[in-house]
Coordinates of C-alpha atoms in Angstrom, one line a residue:
Chain A
M770 CA 103.3 109.7 70.7
S771 CA 106.9 110.3 71.3
T772 CA 108.8 109.5 74.5
F773 CA 108.9 113.2 75.4
G774 CA 105.2 113.6 74.7
L775 CA 104.7 111.7 78.0
W776 CA 107.4 113.6 79.9
H777 CA 105.1 114.3 82.9
Y778 CA 105.0 110.6 83.6
W779 CA 108.8 110.5 83.7
V780 CA 108.7 113.4 86.2
V781 CA 106.3 111.4 88.3
I782 CA 108.3 108.2 88.1
V783 CA 111.6 109.9 88.9
L784 CA 110.1 111.8 91.9
M785 CA 108.4 108.7 93.2
M786 CA 111.6 106.6 93.0
I787 CA 113.6 109.3 94.7
G788 CA 111.0 109.4 97.5
L789 CA 110.8 105.6 97.9
Y790 CA 114.6 105.3 97.8
T791 CA 114.9 107.9 100.5
V792 CA 112.4 106.1 102.7
I793 CA 114.3 102.8 102.3
A794 CA 117.9 103.9 102.3
R795 CA 118.0 106.7 104.9
D796 CA 118.4 105.9 108.6
N797 CA 117.4 109.3 109.8
L798 CA 113.7 109.3 110.7
V799 CA 113.2 112.9 109.6
K800 CA 114.7 112.2 106.2
K801 CA 112.4 109.2 105.9
V802 CA 109.5 111.5 106.4
M803 CA 110.8 113.8 103.7
G804 CA 111.1 110.9 101.4
L805 CA 107.6 109.9 102.2
N806 CA 106.4 113.4 101.3
L807 CA 108.2 113.3 98.0
F808 CA 106.5 109.9 97.3
Q809 CA 103.1 111.3 98.0
V810 CA 103.7 114.5 96.0
S811 CA 104.6 112.5 93.0
V812 CA 101.2 110.8 93.1
I813 CA 99.5 114.2 93.5
M814 CA 101.4 115.5 90.4
F815 CA 100.3 112.3 88.5
Y816 CA 96.6 113.1 89.3
V817 CA 97.0 116.8 88.4
S818 CA 98.7 116.2 85.1
M819 CA 96.0 113.6 84.4
G820 CA 93.3 116.2 84.4
K821 CA 95.0 118.4 81.9
V822 CA 93.3 118.6 78.5
E823 CA 95.3 120.0 75.6
G824 CA 94.2 123.6 74.9
G825 CA 91.7 123.5 77.7
T826 CA 91.0 126.4 80.0
A827 CA 89.9 126.6 83.6
P828 CA 86.5 124.8 84.1
I829 CA 84.5 128.0 84.4
I830 CA 81.7 128.9 82.0
P831 CA 82.7 132.1 80.3
E832 CA 80.3 135.1 80.1
Q833 CA 79.9 135.0 76.3
A834 CA 80.5 131.5 75.2
S835 CA 80.7 131.1 71.4
G836 CA 80.6 127.4 70.6
P837 CA 81.8 124.6 72.8
V838 CA 84.5 125.4 75.4
V839 CA 87.4 123.0 75.9
Y840 CA 88.3 122.8 79.6
S841 CA 90.5 120.8 81.8
N842 CA 89.0 118.0 84.0
P843 CA 88.6 119.5 87.4
L844 CA 87.8 116.3 89.2
P845 CA 91.4 115.0 89.7
H846 CA 92.4 118.4 91.0
V847 CA 89.6 118.3 93.6
L848 CA 90.5 114.8 94.6
M849 CA 94.1 116.0 95.2
L850 CA 92.9 118.7 97.7
T851 CA 91.9 115.7 99.9
A852 CA 95.1 113.9 99.2
I853 CA 97.1 117.0 100.2
V854 CA 95.3 117.2 103.5
V855 CA 96.0 113.5 104.1
G856 CA 99.6 114.1 103.3
I857 CA 99.9 117.0 105.7
A858 CA 98.2 115.0 108.4
T859 CA 100.5 112.1 107.8
T860 CA 103.6 114.3 108.0
A861 CA 102.3 116.0 111.2
M862 CA 101.7 112.5 112.7
A863 CA 105.1 111.2 111.6
L864 CA 106.9 114.3 112.9
S865 CA 105.2 114.1 116.3
L866 CA 106.2 110.5 116.6
V867 CA 109.7 111.5 115.8
V868 CA 109.6 114.1 118.6
R869 CA 108.5 111.4 121.0
I870 CA 111.2 109.0 119.8
R871 CA 113.8 111.7 120.3
E872 CA 112.5 112.4 123.8
T873 CA 112.9 108.8 124.9
Y874 CA 115.9 107.7 122.9
G875 CA 117.8 111.0 122.4
T876 CA 118.4 110.3 118.7
T877 CA 116.5 110.1 115.4
E878 CA 118.9 107.7 113.7
E879 CA 117.2 104.3 113.2
D880 CA 120.4 102.2 113.6
E881 CA 121.2 103.9 116.9
I882 CA 117.6 103.3 118.2
R883 CA 118.0 99.6 117.3
K884 CA 121.3 99.5 119.1
L885 CA 119.8 101.1 122.2
D886 CA 116.9 98.6 122.1
R887 CA 119.3 95.7 121.8
A888 CA 121.4 96.9 124.7
E889 CA 118.3 97.1 126.9
H890 CA 117.2 93.6 126.2
E891 CA 120.6 91.9 126.9
Chain B
M331 CA 65.2 108.4 109.9
T332 CA 65.6 104.8 108.6
L333 CA 66.1 106.3 105.1
H334 CA 69.3 108.0 106.2
L335 CA 70.7 105.0 108.2
P336 CA 73.7 104.5 106.0
A337 CA 74.8 108.1 106.6
I338 CA 74.1 107.9 110.3
A339 CA 76.3 104.8 110.6
I340 CA 79.3 106.9 109.6
L341 CA 78.3 110.3 111.0
L342 CA 77.7 108.8 114.5
P343 CA 81.3 108.0 115.2
L344 CA 82.7 110.7 112.9
L345 CA 80.9 113.6 114.7
S346 CA 81.3 112.1 118.2
A347 CA 85.1 112.4 117.8
P348 CA 85.2 116.2 117.7
I349 CA 82.6 116.3 120.5
C350 CA 85.0 114.3 122.6
V351 CA 87.7 116.8 121.9
A352 CA 85.4 119.7 122.8
V353 CA 83.9 118.2 126.0
R354 CA 87.4 117.4 127.5
H355 CA 85.9 115.4 130.4
A356 CA 87.2 111.9 130.9
L357 CA 84.1 110.2 132.2
V358 CA 81.6 111.9 129.8
T359 CA 83.7 111.1 126.7
R360 CA 84.2 107.6 128.0
L361 CA 80.4 107.1 128.2
L362 CA 79.9 108.7 124.9
T363 CA 82.4 106.3 123.3
V364 CA 80.6 103.3 124.8
A365 CA 77.2 104.7 123.6
V366 CA 78.5 105.3 120.1
G367 CA 79.9 101.7 120.0
W368 CA 76.6 100.2 120.8
G369 CA 74.7 102.7 118.7
S370 CA 76.9 101.7 115.7
L371 CA 76.0 98.1 116.4
A372 CA 72.3 98.8 116.4
V373 CA 72.6 100.8 113.2
S374 CA 74.7 98.1 111.5
G375 CA 72.4 95.4 112.6
E376 CA 69.4 97.2 111.1
L377 CA 71.3 97.8 107.9
L378 CA 72.2 94.1 107.6
R379 CA 68.6 93.2 108.3
Q380 CA 67.4 95.5 105.5
A381 CA 70.1 94.3 103.1
L382 CA 69.1 90.7 103.8
S383 CA 65.4 91.3 103.4
G384 CA 65.6 92.7 99.9
A385 CA 67.8 94.2 97.3
P386 CA 71.1 96.0 98.3
I387 CA 70.6 99.5 99.7
H388 CA 71.8 102.3 97.6
Y389 CA 72.1 105.6 99.4
E390 CA 73.0 108.8 97.6
L391 CA 75.1 110.9 100.0
G392 CA 73.9 114.5 100.1
G393 CA 71.3 113.8 97.4
F394 CA 73.7 113.8 94.5
A395 CA 73.0 111.0 92.1
P396 CA 75.9 108.6 91.4
P397 CA 78.3 108.4 89.5
L398 CA 78.8 112.1 90.2
G399 CA 77.8 111.9 93.8
I400 CA 79.2 109.5 96.4
E401 CA 77.1 106.5 96.8
Y402 CA 76.9 104.1 99.8
V403 CA 76.0 100.6 98.9
I404 CA 75.0 98.0 101.5
D405 CA 74.7 94.4 100.3
T406 CA 74.9 91.2 102.4
T407 CA 78.7 91.3 102.5
T408 CA 78.8 95.0 103.5
G409 CA 76.2 94.5 106.2
Y410 CA 78.1 91.4 107.5
V411 CA 81.4 93.3 107.8
L412 CA 79.7 96.3 109.3
V413 CA 78.1 94.2 112.0
I414 CA 81.5 92.5 112.8
V415 CA 83.3 95.8 113.1
S416 CA 80.7 97.5 115.2
T417 CA 80.3 94.4 117.5
I418 CA 84.0 94.4 118.2
A419 CA 83.9 98.2 118.7
A420 CA 81.0 98.0 121.1
V421 CA 82.5 95.3 123.2
V422 CA 86.1 96.6 123.2
F423 CA 84.9 100.2 124.0
S424 CA 83.0 98.8 127.0
F425 CA 86.1 97.1 128.3
G426 CA 86.8 98.3 131.8
A427 CA 90.4 99.6 131.6
T428 CA 90.5 101.2 128.2
T429 CA 93.3 103.5 128.9
R430 CA 95.4 101.1 130.8
G431 CA 98.8 100.6 129.1
A432 CA 98.5 103.9 127.3
A433 CA 101.1 106.7 128.1
L434 CA 98.4 109.3 128.6
P435 CA 99.0 112.4 130.8
A436 CA 96.1 112.9 133.2
G437 CA 93.3 115.0 131.7
R438 CA 94.0 113.9 128.1
E439 CA 91.8 110.8 128.0
H440 CA 89.2 112.6 125.8
L441 CA 91.7 112.7 122.9
Y442 CA 92.3 109.0 123.2
Y443 CA 88.6 108.3 123.0
G444 CA 88.3 110.7 120.1
A445 CA 91.0 108.8 118.2
M446 CA 89.2 105.5 118.8
L447 CA 86.0 106.9 117.4
L448 CA 87.7 108.3 114.4
C449 CA 89.3 104.9 113.8
L450 CA 85.9 103.3 114.0
A451 CA 84.4 105.9 111.6
G452 CA 87.2 105.2 109.1
L453 CA 86.7 101.4 109.3
L454 CA 82.9 101.6 108.8
G455 CA 83.3 104.2 106.0
M456 CA 85.7 102.0 104.1
T457 CA 83.2 99.2 104.3
I458 CA 80.1 101.1 103.4
T459 CA 81.2 103.3 100.6
G460 CA 80.6 102.5 96.9
D461 CA 83.1 105.1 95.7
A462 CA 86.7 104.1 95.1
F463 CA 88.3 107.4 96.1
N464 CA 86.1 107.6 99.2
V465 CA 87.7 104.3 100.3
F466 CA 91.1 106.0 100.3
V467 CA 89.8 108.9 102.4
F468 CA 88.3 106.6 105.0
L469 CA 91.4 104.3 104.9
E470 CA 93.6 107.3 105.8
I471 CA 91.2 108.4 108.6
S472 CA 91.4 105.0 110.2
S473 CA 95.1 104.6 109.6
L474 CA 96.1 108.0 111.0
S475 CA 94.1 107.5 114.1
S476 CA 95.5 104.0 114.6
Y477 CA 99.1 105.3 114.2
A478 CA 98.3 107.7 117.1
L479 CA 96.8 105.0 119.2
I480 CA 99.6 102.6 118.7
G481 CA 102.2 105.3 119.4
L482 CA 100.6 105.8 122.8
G483 CA 101.8 102.4 124.1
Q484 CA 103.7 102.6 127.4
D485 CA 106.5 100.6 126.0
R486 CA 109.2 103.0 124.9
R487 CA 109.4 101.2 121.6
A488 CA 105.8 102.0 120.9
P489 CA 106.4 105.2 118.9
V490 CA 109.1 103.4 116.9
A491 CA 106.6 100.7 116.0
A492 CA 104.0 103.3 115.2
F493 CA 106.5 105.1 113.0
S494 CA 107.3 102.1 111.0
Y495 CA 103.7 101.2 110.6
L496 CA 103.1 104.8 109.5
I497 CA 105.8 104.5 106.8
M498 CA 104.5 101.1 105.6
G499 CA 100.9 102.2 105.8
T500 CA 101.4 105.4 103.9
I501 CA 103.2 103.7 101.2
G502 CA 100.4 101.2 101.0
G503 CA 97.8 103.9 101.0
T504 CA 99.6 105.9 98.3
F505 CA 99.9 102.8 96.1
F506 CA 96.2 102.4 96.5
L507 CA 95.7 106.0 95.5
L508 CA 97.9 105.6 92.5
G509 CA 95.9 102.5 91.5
I510 CA 92.7 104.4 91.7
G511 CA 94.3 107.1 89.6
F512 CA 95.0 104.6 86.8
L513 CA 91.6 103.1 87.1
Y514 CA 90.1 106.6 86.8
Q515 CA 92.2 107.2 83.7
A516 CA 91.0 104.1 82.1
T517 CA 87.3 104.3 83.0
G518 CA 86.6 108.0 83.7
T519 CA 84.6 107.2 86.8
L520 CA 85.2 106.6 90.5
N521 CA 81.9 104.8 91.3
M522 CA 82.7 101.1 91.9
A523 CA 79.6 99.8 90.0
D524 CA 80.3 102.1 87.1
M525 CA 83.9 101.1 87.1
A526 CA 83.1 97.4 87.0
E527 CA 80.8 98.0 84.0
R528 CA 83.4 99.8 82.0
L529 CA 86.3 97.5 83.0
A530 CA 84.5 94.6 81.4
S531 CA 85.7 95.7 78.0
L532 CA 89.1 96.8 79.1
H533 CA 90.7 93.5 80.2
R534 CA 93.5 93.9 77.7
S535 CA 94.4 97.5 78.7
R536 CA 97.9 98.0 80.1
T537 CA 96.6 100.8 82.3
V538 CA 94.2 98.5 84.0
H539 CA 96.9 95.9 84.6
V540 CA 99.1 98.5 86.2
A541 CA 96.2 99.7 88.3
F542 CA 95.5 96.2 89.5
G543 CA 99.1 95.8 90.5
F544 CA 99.2 98.9 92.5
L545 CA 95.9 98.3 94.2
T546 CA 96.7 94.8 95.2
V547 CA 100.2 95.6 96.6
G548 CA 98.9 98.6 98.4
L549 CA 96.0 96.7 100.0
S550 CA 98.3 93.7 100.8
L551 CA 100.6 96.1 102.7
K552 CA 97.7 97.3 104.8
L553 CA 96.3 93.7 105.1
A554 CA 99.8 92.4 106.2
V555 CA 99.8 89.6 103.6
F556 CA 102.9 87.4 104.3
P557 CA 106.0 89.1 103.1
L558 CA 104.5 92.6 103.7
H559 CA 103.6 91.8 107.4
Q560 CA 106.7 93.2 109.0
W561 CA 104.9 96.2 110.6
L562 CA 102.2 94.1 112.3
P563 CA 103.9 92.2 115.1
N564 CA 105.6 95.2 116.5
A565 CA 102.6 97.5 116.2
Y566 CA 100.2 95.1 117.9
A567 CA 102.8 94.0 120.5
R568 CA 103.6 97.6 121.7
A569 CA 100.2 99.3 121.4
P570 CA 98.0 99.5 124.6
A571 CA 96.4 96.1 125.1
V572 CA 92.9 97.3 124.3
I573 CA 94.0 99.0 121.1
S574 CA 95.7 95.7 120.0
A575 CA 92.4 94.0 120.6
F576 CA 90.4 96.5 118.6
L577 CA 92.8 96.8 115.7
S578 CA 93.7 93.1 115.3
A579 CA 90.0 92.3 115.3
T580 CA 88.9 95.1 112.9
A581 CA 91.6 96.8 110.8
T582 CA 93.0 93.9 108.9
K583 CA 89.5 92.5 108.5
V584 CA 88.2 95.6 106.8
M585 CA 91.3 95.6 104.5
Y586 CA 90.4 92.0 103.6
Y587 CA 86.9 93.1 102.8
V588 CA 88.2 95.9 100.6
L589 CA 90.4 93.4 98.7
V590 CA 87.5 91.1 98.2
R591 CA 85.4 94.0 96.9
M592 CA 88.1 95.1 94.6
I593 CA 88.6 91.6 93.2
F594 CA 85.0 90.4 92.9
T595 CA 83.1 93.7 92.4
I596 CA 85.4 96.0 90.6
F597 CA 87.7 93.8 88.5
G598 CA 85.7 90.6 88.4
A599 CA 86.9 87.1 89.2
T600 CA 87.5 86.2 85.5
F601 CA 90.0 89.1 85.1
V602 CA 91.7 88.6 88.4
F603 CA 92.1 84.9 88.4
G604 CA 91.7 84.1 84.8
K605 CA 93.8 86.8 83.2
M606 CA 96.1 88.1 85.9
G607 CA 96.6 84.7 87.7
M608 CA 96.2 86.2 91.1
D609 CA 95.8 82.8 92.7
M610 CA 99.3 81.8 91.5
A611 CA 100.7 84.6 93.7
L612 CA 98.2 84.5 96.5
V613 CA 98.3 80.7 97.2
P614 CA 102.0 80.4 97.9
L615 CA 102.0 83.7 99.9
S616 CA 99.0 82.5 102.0
L617 CA 100.7 79.2 102.7
G618 CA 103.9 81.1 103.5
A619 CA 101.9 83.3 106.0
M620 CA 100.3 80.2 107.6
F621 CA 103.6 78.5 108.3
V622 CA 106.0 81.5 108.8
G623 CA 103.5 83.2 111.1
S624 CA 102.7 80.1 113.2
L625 CA 106.4 79.1 113.4
A626 CA 107.4 82.6 114.5
A627 CA 104.6 82.6 117.0
I628 CA 106.0 79.5 118.7
F629 CA 109.3 81.2 119.5
Q630 CA 108.0 84.5 120.9
T631 CA 108.7 85.4 124.5
D632 CA 106.0 88.1 124.7
L633 CA 102.3 87.0 124.7
K634 CA 101.1 90.0 122.6
R635 CA 103.8 89.4 120.0
L636 CA 102.9 85.7 119.9
L637 CA 99.2 86.6 119.2
A638 CA 100.3 89.2 116.6
Y639 CA 102.3 86.6 114.7
S640 CA 99.4 84.2 114.9
S641 CA 97.4 87.0 113.3
V642 CA 99.7 86.9 110.3
A643 CA 99.1 83.2 110.0
Q644 CA 95.3 83.7 110.3
I645 CA 95.4 86.3 107.6
G646 CA 97.0 83.6 105.5
Y647 CA 93.9 81.4 105.9
M648 CA 91.6 84.2 104.9
T649 CA 93.6 85.0 101.7
L650 CA 93.9 81.3 100.9
G651 CA 90.1 81.1 101.0
L652 CA 89.9 84.0 98.7
S653 CA 92.4 82.5 96.2
F654 CA 90.3 79.3 95.7
N655 CA 87.8 81.5 93.9
S656 CA 84.9 79.2 94.8
V657 CA 81.8 79.5 97.0
N658 CA 83.2 77.3 99.6
G659 CA 86.6 79.0 99.6
L660 CA 85.2 82.5 99.9
T661 CA 82.7 81.3 102.5
G662 CA 85.7 80.0 104.5
G663 CA 87.5 83.2 104.1
L664 CA 84.6 85.4 105.1
A665 CA 83.6 83.2 107.9
H666 CA 87.2 83.3 109.2
L667 CA 87.0 87.1 109.0
F668 CA 84.2 87.0 111.6
N669 CA 85.6 84.1 113.6
H670 CA 89.1 85.5 113.8
A671 CA 87.7 88.9 114.8
L672 CA 86.0 87.2 117.7
M673 CA 88.9 85.0 118.7
K674 CA 91.7 87.6 118.4
G675 CA 89.6 90.3 120.0
G676 CA 88.8 88.0 122.9
L677 CA 92.3 86.7 123.3
F678 CA 93.8 90.2 123.2
L679 CA 91.2 91.3 125.8
A680 CA 92.2 88.3 128.0
V681 CA 95.8 89.5 127.7
A682 CA 94.7 93.0 128.6
C683 CA 93.2 91.4 131.8
L684 CA 96.5 89.7 132.6
V685 CA 98.4 92.9 131.9
Y686 CA 96.0 94.8 134.1
R687 CA 97.0 92.7 137.1
V688 CA 100.6 91.8 136.3
G689 CA 101.7 94.9 134.3
S690 CA 103.6 92.9 131.7
S691 CA 102.8 90.6 128.8
R692 CA 106.1 88.7 128.9
L693 CA 105.6 85.0 129.2
D694 CA 108.0 84.8 132.1
D695 CA 106.0 87.2 134.1
L696 CA 102.7 85.3 133.5
A697 CA 104.0 82.1 135.0
G698 CA 101.4 80.3 137.2
L699 CA 98.6 82.8 136.7
G700 CA 96.1 80.0 135.9
K701 CA 95.7 79.6 139.7
C702 CA 95.5 83.3 140.6
M703 CA 93.3 84.4 137.6
P704 CA 91.3 81.3 136.7
I705 CA 88.5 83.0 134.8
T706 CA 90.9 85.0 132.6
S707 CA 93.1 82.0 132.0
A708 CA 90.1 79.9 131.0
A709 CA 89.0 82.6 128.6
F710 CA 92.5 82.5 127.0
V711 CA 92.4 78.7 126.7
T712 CA 89.0 78.7 125.1
G713 CA 90.1 81.4 122.6
G714 CA 93.3 79.3 122.0
L715 CA 91.2 76.2 121.2
A716 CA 89.2 78.3 118.7
L717 CA 92.5 79.5 117.2
I718 CA 93.6 75.8 116.7
G719 CA 90.2 75.0 115.2
V720 CA 88.9 72.5 117.7
P721 CA 85.3 71.3 116.8
A722 CA 82.6 73.2 118.7
T723 CA 84.5 76.4 118.3
V724 CA 84.3 78.9 115.4
G725 CA 87.8 78.1 114.2
F726 CA 86.6 74.7 113.2
I727 CA 83.9 76.1 110.9
S728 CA 86.1 78.3 108.8
K729 CA 88.8 75.7 108.5
W730 CA 86.2 73.1 107.6
Y731 CA 85.1 75.3 104.6
L732 CA 88.7 75.9 103.6
V733 CA 89.5 72.2 103.6
L734 CA 86.2 71.5 101.7
A735 CA 87.2 74.1 99.1
A736 CA 90.6 72.5 98.7
L737 CA 89.2 69.0 98.4
E738 CA 86.5 69.8 95.9
T739 CA 89.2 71.1 93.5
G740 CA 91.3 68.0 94.2
Q741 CA 94.1 70.0 95.9
Y742 CA 94.7 67.4 98.6
L743 CA 98.1 68.9 99.3
F744 CA 96.5 72.2 100.4
A745 CA 94.0 70.4 102.6
G746 CA 96.9 68.6 104.3
L747 CA 98.8 71.9 104.7
I748 CA 95.8 73.6 106.3
L749 CA 95.7 70.8 108.9
L750 CA 99.4 70.8 109.4
S751 CA 99.5 74.5 110.1
S752 CA 96.7 74.0 112.7
L753 CA 99.1 71.7 114.5
L754 CA 101.6 74.6 114.7
A755 CA 98.8 76.6 116.4
V756 CA 98.5 73.7 118.9
A757 CA 102.2 74.2 119.7
Y758 CA 102.0 77.9 120.4
V759 CA 98.8 77.7 122.3
L760 CA 100.1 74.9 124.4
R761 CA 103.2 76.9 125.2
V762 CA 101.0 79.6 126.8
V763 CA 98.9 77.0 128.6
E764 CA 102.1 75.5 130.0
V765 CA 103.2 78.9 131.3
L766 CA 99.8 79.7 132.8
Y767 CA 99.1 76.4 134.5
F768 CA 102.2 74.3 134.9
K769 CA 104.8 76.8 136.1
A770 CA 105.3 78.0 139.7
P771 CA 103.6 81.4 140.1
K772 CA 106.0 84.3 140.6
S773 CA 103.7 86.2 142.9
P774 CA 100.8 84.1 144.3
D775 CA 98.8 87.0 145.6
V776 CA 97.6 88.3 142.2
R777 CA 93.9 88.6 142.2
E778 CA 91.4 87.9 139.4
A779 CA 90.6 90.8 137.1
P780 CA 87.5 92.9 137.9
V781 CA 84.2 92.1 136.4
S782 CA 84.2 95.1 134.1
L783 CA 87.2 93.6 132.3
L784 CA 86.1 90.0 132.4
L785 CA 82.6 90.6 131.0
P786 CA 83.6 92.0 127.6
T787 CA 86.3 89.4 127.3
W788 CA 83.9 86.6 127.9
I789 CA 81.3 88.1 125.6
L790 CA 83.8 87.6 122.7
I791 CA 85.2 84.3 123.9
G792 CA 81.7 83.0 124.7
A793 CA 80.7 84.0 121.2
T794 CA 83.4 81.8 119.7
V795 CA 81.8 78.8 121.3
V796 CA 78.2 79.9 120.7
F797 CA 78.8 80.5 117.0
G798 CA 80.9 77.3 116.8
L799 CA 77.8 75.3 117.9
R800 CA 75.2 77.4 116.0
T801 CA 76.8 77.7 112.6
E802 CA 73.8 78.7 110.5
L803 CA 74.2 82.4 111.5
T804 CA 77.8 83.0 110.6
A805 CA 78.5 80.4 108.0
G806 CA 75.1 80.9 106.5
L807 CA 75.6 84.6 106.2
A808 CA 79.2 84.2 104.9
R809 CA 77.8 81.7 102.3
S810 CA 75.1 84.0 101.0
A811 CA 77.7 86.9 100.9
A812 CA 80.1 84.7 99.0
M813 CA 77.4 83.6 96.5
Q814 CA 76.4 87.2 96.0
L815 CA 80.0 88.2 95.4
L816 CA 80.7 85.4 93.0
G817 CA 77.4 85.9 91.2
A818 CA 78.1 89.6 90.6
G819 CA 81.7 89.1 89.7
S820 CA 81.5 86.5 87.0

């Protein structure tokens, strides 16, 4: 198998690292949430690409089946429906926390929040 | 009815949560929460009894046979953890001032109770399920509701703490998901028993190694194993006091259980310790947790933060027990799971009593409360003694097994280090005792906390003494659970 035969793995890895880097490196909380989203999406793509069978069709039994039918594995796709819901819930939760942080601190920058906290405790 | 008990154990809290949201009445939902807590305890107790009396219970959810359908499996270990989680839930939910310390607008209490029930449902679900992907789903249910509950703390830094917990928790959860993906790719199944069977011949597969890496790191993040513990002190220190008690006594415990399941049931001890050398990583990290956590606890100025750092250290004891890979070690780890749940639950409830009267958990504000609130302070001291591991408390039992496990493999150094780190616990407990008893009270007219708060606190604290004297129940159960796990894994 050539390097490019596994290109979907590269897509997953690159997306994942972009997401993880954004979470670590950005100070803005909203950007952190976006990075987290990207990170989760990369795993979703990993699962979806995993279920693909070469030359396979949708996993529906055709009306007139002649011989065995090759179909993609539907299970990983179904699992990802749940993972997508989890991702949405996480994002909603995170954004609502950001709203509350902004209400009390007046900013969504992590370094400024830290500065404000330090100022209060001195 | 008894046939469907495993499903009822999950459905009870899971379905009560939306009922709470629909009813929108503070008192009714409050009573419902308490009832569900005790109901879960009854169901879990019955499940444990059944699991002990015969073979493990296998329940096919919705009547679909595994491996295609989702299966709930209850063996001794599962039943043991179920009982721990639901005991803590029942007692903590019954605590008098549940919403105290939460920034809740009037008329929104029902949502708070709903989130607590969802959290319980997630924790029980993670324990009971025999399906790897199902673990992830329940993990996220409990995590999401705990982010919401922590974010409700009155401290203005609470949402920030909840946010960083959310980031860390989600990364951990996603790593876990990725690990399951690799395992599915290698084995073609999501059922844990099936996986274990097929993994036996795949010990050399790179995919399995990568899966193991992602699963371990993901779980360690949620378990707050030493270098990955950064989210824990802030989250527990800024959450409403009752939520700290509930989460510190259950959430990390269930993650420990999932880690144990993964190591001994899915991968098998020979692969994890023999081939991957998990103990080489886990032993230094556990020792690091024991010392860094205890040392950090000594220097805290806030009582809740102090207890949270002590939790980091106590998690170190549990993972150390795991890494010995012996019956005594695992017994120690599992017994400590139960014992630490009792102690930390009780201690955090005692703090909740103090906060109820004083309105702050800063050590400076708690000066001299030993005279004004003698019953609460006595509870704290008893819990603190258990934390140190004084004989006749539960802490002694688990440390005994850990030292025994270290000695039987000739690792005298570890035995010494376990004892040494207990001395650090003496230091931070004594610090609190000094503040409570030997400092001049700030405001001498503080009254003792009401009975509805003291009773749940003393149930947990009393249990630490009762089970410290009657060891056959906890240590015996932990031992048979450990033997079952090691028997199945090798």
